[in-house]
mmCIF file of C-alpha atoms in Angstrom:
data_model
loop_
_atom_site.group_PDB
_atom_site.id
_atom_site.type_symbol
_atom_site.label_atom_id
_atom_site.label_comp_id
_atom_site.label_asym_id
_atom_site.label_seq_id
_atom_site.Cartn_x
_atom_site.Cartn_y
_atom_site.Cartn_z
ATOM 1 C CA MET A 1 79.643 84.657 106.254
ATOM 2 C CA LYS A 2 80.538 83.319 101.824
ATOM 3 C CA PRO A 3 84.438 85.259 101.346
ATOM 4 C CA ILE A 4 81.961 86.619 98.503
ATOM 5 C CA SER A 5 79.762 88.408 100.659
ATOM 6 C CA LEU A 6 82.728 89.404 103.403
ATOM 7 C CA LEU A 7 84.205 91.533 100.598
ATOM 8 C CA LEU A 8 80.580 93.417 100.051
ATOM 9 C CA LEU A 9 80.361 94.299 103.661
ATOM 10 C CA ILE A 10 84.084 95.709 102.649
ATOM 11 C CA LEU A 11 83.429 97.135 99.527
ATOM 12 C CA LEU A 12 80.788 99.126 101.211
ATOM 13 C CA SER A 13 81.337 99.959 104.732
ATOM 14 C CA GLN A 14 85.566 101.429 103.228
ATOM 15 C CA ASN A 15 83.419 103.590 99.279
ATOM 16 C CA SER A 16 86.905 106.334 100.477
ATOM 17 C CA PHE A 17 89.190 103.348 99.363
ATOM 18 C CA SER A 18 90.784 103.116 95.954
ATOM 19 C CA GLN A 19 91.380 99.956 96.150
ATOM 20 C CA VAL A 20 89.104 96.553 95.535
ATOM 21 C CA ILE A 21 90.803 93.509 98.123
ATOM 22 C CA ASP A 22 89.693 90.908 99.301
ATOM 23 C CA THR A 23 90.240 90.704 103.319
ATOM 24 C CA SER A 24 88.870 87.325 103.720
ATOM 25 C CA ASP A 25 91.879 86.426 104.576
ATOM 26 C CA ILE A 26 92.777 88.141 108.360
ATOM 27 C CA PHE A 27 90.072 89.824 108.518
ATOM 28 C CA ASP A 28 86.528 89.729 109.198
ATOM 29 C CA VAL A 29 83.572 93.169 109.601
ATOM 30 C CA ASP A 30 81.420 93.942 112.646
ATOM 31 C CA LYS A 31 78.250 93.904 112.909
ATOM 32 C CA ASN A 32 78.946 97.869 112.372
ATOM 33 C CA TYR A 33 80.435 96.558 109.268
ATOM 34 C CA ARG A 34 83.766 98.018 110.659
ATOM 35 C CA LEU A 35 86.901 95.980 110.036
ATOM 36 C CA ILE A 36 88.387 93.977 112.703
ATOM 37 C CA LEU A 37 91.017 91.096 112.841
ATOM 38 C CA LYS A 38 90.290 87.897 112.899
ATOM 39 C CA PRO A 39 90.097 86.093 116.523
ATOM 40 C CA ALA A 40 93.241 83.288 115.359
ATOM 41 C CA VAL A 41 95.091 86.014 113.510
ATOM 42 C CA GLU A 42 94.809 88.590 116.271
ATOM 43 C CA ARG A 43 95.564 85.697 119.110
ATOM 44 C CA ARG A 44 98.682 84.285 116.483
ATOM 45 C CA ILE A 45 100.125 87.430 117.127
ATOM 46 C CA ASN A 46 100.145 88.028 120.584
ATOM 47 C CA LYS A 47 101.619 84.783 120.687
ATOM 48 C CA MET A 48 104.462 85.728 118.134
ATOM 49 C CA ILE A 49 105.276 89.307 120.243
ATOM 50 C CA ALA A 50 105.023 87.730 123.175
ATOM 51 C CA PRO A 51 108.749 86.955 124.147
ATOM 52 C CA ILE A 52 110.591 89.981 122.158
ATOM 53 C CA ALA A 53 107.289 92.302 124.442
ATOM 54 C CA GLN A 54 108.353 91.162 127.756
ATOM 55 C CA LYS A 55 112.271 91.047 126.777
ATOM 56 C CA LYS A 56 112.483 94.359 126.487
ATOM 57 C CA LEU A 57 110.336 95.388 129.272
ATOM 58 C CA GLN A 58 112.501 93.618 131.065
ATOM 59 C CA GLU A 59 114.867 95.347 129.810
ATOM 60 C CA PHE A 60 113.590 99.466 130.135
ATOM 61 C CA LYS A 61 112.895 97.916 133.656
ATOM 62 C CA ASP A 62 116.297 97.119 134.067
ATOM 63 C CA ARG A 63 117.971 100.005 131.701
ATOM 64 C CA ASN A 64 115.770 102.495 134.811
ATOM 65 C CA HIS A 65 116.045 100.313 137.592
ATOM 66 C CA GLU A 66 117.022 104.003 139.946
ATOM 67 C CA MET A 67 113.734 105.345 138.203
ATOM 68 C CA LEU A 68 111.206 103.555 139.481
ATOM 69 C CA GLN A 69 112.655 102.595 142.921
ATOM 70 C CA SER A 70 111.982 106.512 143.373
ATOM 71 C CA LEU A 71 108.576 105.929 142.224
ATOM 72 C CA THR A 72 105.225 105.083 144.991
ATOM 73 C CA VAL A 73 104.277 101.633 144.830
ATOM 74 C CA GLN A 74 101.682 102.506 142.016
ATOM 75 C CA GLN A 75 103.636 104.887 140.469
ATOM 76 C CA ASN A 76 106.121 102.590 139.739
ATOM 77 C CA GLN A 77 103.023 99.745 139.012
ATOM 78 C CA ASP A 78 102.182 102.568 137.003
ATOM 79 C CA GLU A 79 104.827 103.275 134.480
ATOM 80 C CA ILE A 80 105.448 99.628 134.228
ATOM 81 C CA GLN A 81 102.272 99.689 132.291
ATOM 82 C CA PHE A 82 102.636 101.874 130.615
ATOM 83 C CA THR A 83 105.203 101.149 128.651
ATOM 84 C CA GLU A 84 104.349 97.317 128.298
ATOM 85 C CA ASP A 85 101.621 98.883 126.811
ATOM 86 C CA THR A 86 103.373 100.785 124.479
ATOM 87 C CA ILE A 87 105.692 98.306 123.501
ATOM 88 C CA ARG A 88 102.302 95.809 122.230
ATOM 89 C CA ILE A 89 100.957 97.711 120.679
ATOM 90 C CA ASN A 90 104.437 99.055 118.891
ATOM 91 C CA GLU A 91 105.824 95.118 118.866
ATOM 92 C CA PHE A 92 101.786 93.848 117.164
ATOM 93 C CA LEU A 93 101.403 96.102 114.553
ATOM 94 C CA SER A 94 105.144 95.318 114.079
ATOM 95 C CA GLU A 95 104.431 91.698 113.411
ATOM 96 C CA TYR A 96 101.128 92.258 111.954
ATOM 97 C CA THR A 97 103.261 94.055 108.215
ATOM 98 C CA ASN A 98 105.487 92.174 108.710
ATOM 99 C CA SER A 99 103.376 88.733 108.513
ATOM 100 C CA TYR A 100 100.257 89.902 106.804
ATOM 101 C CA SER A 101 100.824 90.832 103.398
ATOM 102 C CA MET A 102 97.499 92.690 103.694
ATOM 103 C CA ALA A 103 98.615 94.750 106.209
ATOM 104 C CA GLY A 104 100.515 96.597 103.620
ATOM 105 C CA THR A 105 97.227 97.513 101.182
ATOM 106 C CA THR A 106 95.523 101.358 102.013
ATOM 107 C CA MET A 107 93.041 99.127 103.670
ATOM 108 C CA GLY A 108 95.017 97.609 106.108
ATOM 109 C CA MET A 109 98.004 100.273 106.753
ATOM 110 C CA ASN A 110 94.454 102.390 107.992
ATOM 111 C CA TRP A 111 93.165 99.583 109.928
ATOM 112 C CA GLY A 112 97.312 99.554 111.681
ATOM 113 C CA GLU A 113 97.353 103.240 112.581
ATOM 114 C CA SER A 114 93.970 103.130 113.344
ATOM 115 C CA LYS A 115 94.307 100.396 115.300
ATOM 116 C CA ARG A 116 97.042 102.710 117.006
ATOM 117 C CA LEU A 117 94.967 105.312 117.794
ATOM 118 C CA ASP A 118 92.517 103.269 120.023
ATOM 119 C CA VAL A 119 95.020 102.265 121.900
ATOM 120 C CA TYR A 120 96.752 105.236 122.831
ATOM 121 C CA ASP A 121 92.945 106.987 123.383
ATOM 122 C CA GLN A 122 92.184 103.975 125.972
ATOM 123 C CA LEU A 123 95.270 105.517 128.165
ATOM 124 C CA LEU A 124 93.952 109.081 127.293
ATOM 125 C CA ASN A 125 90.856 107.762 129.195
ATOM 126 C CA LYS A 126 92.963 105.744 132.228
ATOM 127 C CA TYR A 127 95.650 108.859 132.490
ATOM 128 C CA TYR A 128 92.777 112.009 132.631
ATOM 129 C CA GLN A 129 90.652 109.641 134.827
ATOM 130 C CA LYS A 130 93.837 109.353 137.440
ATOM 131 C CA SER A 131 94.744 112.942 137.828
ATOM 132 C CA LEU A 132 91.498 113.996 138.330
ATOM 133 C CA LEU A 133 91.480 111.738 141.302
ATOM 134 C CA ILE A 134 94.762 113.541 142.778
ATOM 135 C CA LEU A 135 94.127 117.193 141.946
ATOM 136 C CA GLN A 136 92.737 119.943 144.657
ATOM 137 C CA PRO A 137 88.909 120.663 144.089
ATOM 138 C CA ALA A 138 89.535 123.815 142.509
ATOM 139 C CA MET A 139 92.759 122.681 139.865
ATOM 140 C CA LYS A 140 90.547 119.076 139.006
ATOM 141 C CA ASP A 141 88.240 121.356 138.026
ATOM 142 C CA LYS A 142 90.527 122.931 135.704
ATOM 143 C CA LEU A 143 91.828 119.720 134.103
ATOM 144 C CA ILE A 144 87.542 118.912 133.245
ATOM 145 C CA THR A 145 86.759 122.040 131.648
ATOM 146 C CA SER A 146 90.885 121.854 129.753
ATOM 147 C CA GLN A 147 89.346 118.478 128.878
ATOM 148 C CA LYS A 148 86.802 118.685 127.186
ATOM 149 C CA ARG A 149 88.384 121.639 125.305
ATOM 150 C CA TRP A 150 91.446 118.932 124.333
ATOM 151 C CA LEU A 151 88.998 116.823 123.057
ATOM 152 C CA ASP A 152 87.005 119.278 120.580
ATOM 153 C CA TYR A 153 90.132 120.726 119.906
ATOM 154 C CA TYR A 154 90.834 117.346 119.072
ATOM 155 C CA ASN A 155 88.224 116.835 116.868
ATOM 156 C CA LYS A 156 87.841 119.505 114.740
ATOM 157 C CA GLU A 157 91.653 119.798 113.645
ATOM 158 C CA LYS A 158 90.757 115.662 112.686
ATOM 159 C CA LYS A 159 87.797 116.935 110.516
ATOM 160 C CA PHE A 160 90.084 119.693 109.113
ATOM 161 C CA ILE A 161 92.854 117.653 107.985
ATOM 162 C CA TYR A 162 90.522 114.508 107.148
ATOM 163 C CA ASP A 163 89.128 116.940 104.765
ATOM 164 C CA LEU A 164 92.734 118.319 103.194
ATOM 165 C CA ASN A 165 92.244 114.550 102.039
ATOM 166 C CA ASP A 166 90.534 112.520 99.897
ATOM 167 C CA PHE A 167 91.841 109.281 101.815
ATOM 168 C CA GLY A 168 91.849 107.988 98.016
ATOM 169 C CA ASN A 169 95.937 106.952 98.541
ATOM 170 C CA GLN A 170 98.217 105.079 100.662
ATOM 171 C CA ASN A 171 99.799 108.679 101.448
ATOM 172 C CA SER A 172 97.457 110.664 102.220
ATOM 173 C CA SER A 173 95.702 108.297 104.245
ATOM 174 C CA LEU A 174 98.745 107.390 106.604
ATOM 175 C CA TYR A 175 100.000 111.739 106.268
ATOM 176 C CA ASN A 176 96.106 112.618 108.185
ATOM 177 C CA TRP A 177 96.818 109.396 110.453
ATOM 178 C CA GLY A 178 100.207 110.661 111.826
ATOM 179 C CA TYR A 179 98.692 113.656 112.590
ATOM 180 C CA TYR A 180 96.092 112.215 114.706
ATOM 181 C CA PHE A 181 98.194 109.868 116.464
ATOM 182 C CA GLU A 182 100.314 113.502 117.363
ATOM 183 C CA MET A 183 98.045 115.496 118.806
ATOM 184 C CA MET A 184 96.796 112.003 120.915
ATOM 185 C CA GLU A 185 100.344 111.171 122.445
ATOM 186 C CA GLU A 186 100.931 114.867 122.873
ATOM 187 C CA ARG A 187 98.139 114.173 125.518
ATOM 188 C CA VAL A 188 98.315 111.669 126.791
ATOM 189 C CA LEU A 189 102.350 111.737 127.379
ATOM 190 C CA PHE A 190 100.948 114.930 129.230
ATOM 191 C CA LEU A 191 98.157 114.079 131.291
ATOM 192 C CA LYS A 192 100.657 111.250 132.767
ATOM 193 C CA ASP A 193 103.333 113.655 133.669
ATOM 194 C CA LEU A 194 99.721 115.793 135.349
ATOM 195 C CA TYR A 195 99.415 112.299 137.844
ATOM 196 C CA ASN A 196 103.035 111.359 138.306
ATOM 197 C CA ARG A 197 103.182 114.465 140.436
ATOM 198 C CA SER A 198 105.703 116.758 137.627
ATOM 199 C CA PHE A 199 103.844 119.649 138.810
ATOM 200 C CA ASN A 200 104.836 121.660 140.786
ATOM 201 C CA GLY A 201 102.389 124.423 141.620
ATOM 202 C CA THR A 202 101.282 124.475 145.896
ATOM 203 C CA LYS A 203 97.976 124.405 144.656
ATOM 204 C CA THR A 204 97.990 121.657 142.089
ATOM 205 C CA TYR A 205 98.306 118.338 143.653
ATOM 206 C CA ILE A 206 96.523 117.004 147.483
ATOM 207 C CA ASN A 207 98.751 115.797 149.087
#
């Protein structure tokens, strides 16, 4: 795709932003006209953060050795995987922000926060599905109802917060993303606790 065509697609699909920016150096546009990182850029970032993420993960294991040993094999693996996932997204966005000037634009910062939210959305679904497998039937039904209600609340709150700002500048955009992420992170951590059997009801978990 020629640079001018890419820029045109971006401007058409990102009309809520006030800046006119040529992002062709690190971004492509997918078939739904959404910004995506070029594969080469994503590979470079992942390569750069790999040793840092590995070091931080090992530090976590060393620091929490006794806690990890007290878990079942599956819970141990899940705890390590959760930590690795969260370390990687934080390091990914740090490298992205520090290495590319485009990341400091309204468009670039919004892409980064969207990326973070996407990762946590995947974690949300992962721990929701895992929790369903270990709950007693009646409690499983209650979780399904709870999750539906939470998703309805989350989507309505996002719409309300979006309406409070016009997404016309960096501050309002990032203010919104922060609220979206807080809601998502809180629910992810709740479901993770549920899966880790942190609750003590006699009718909660399958033995």
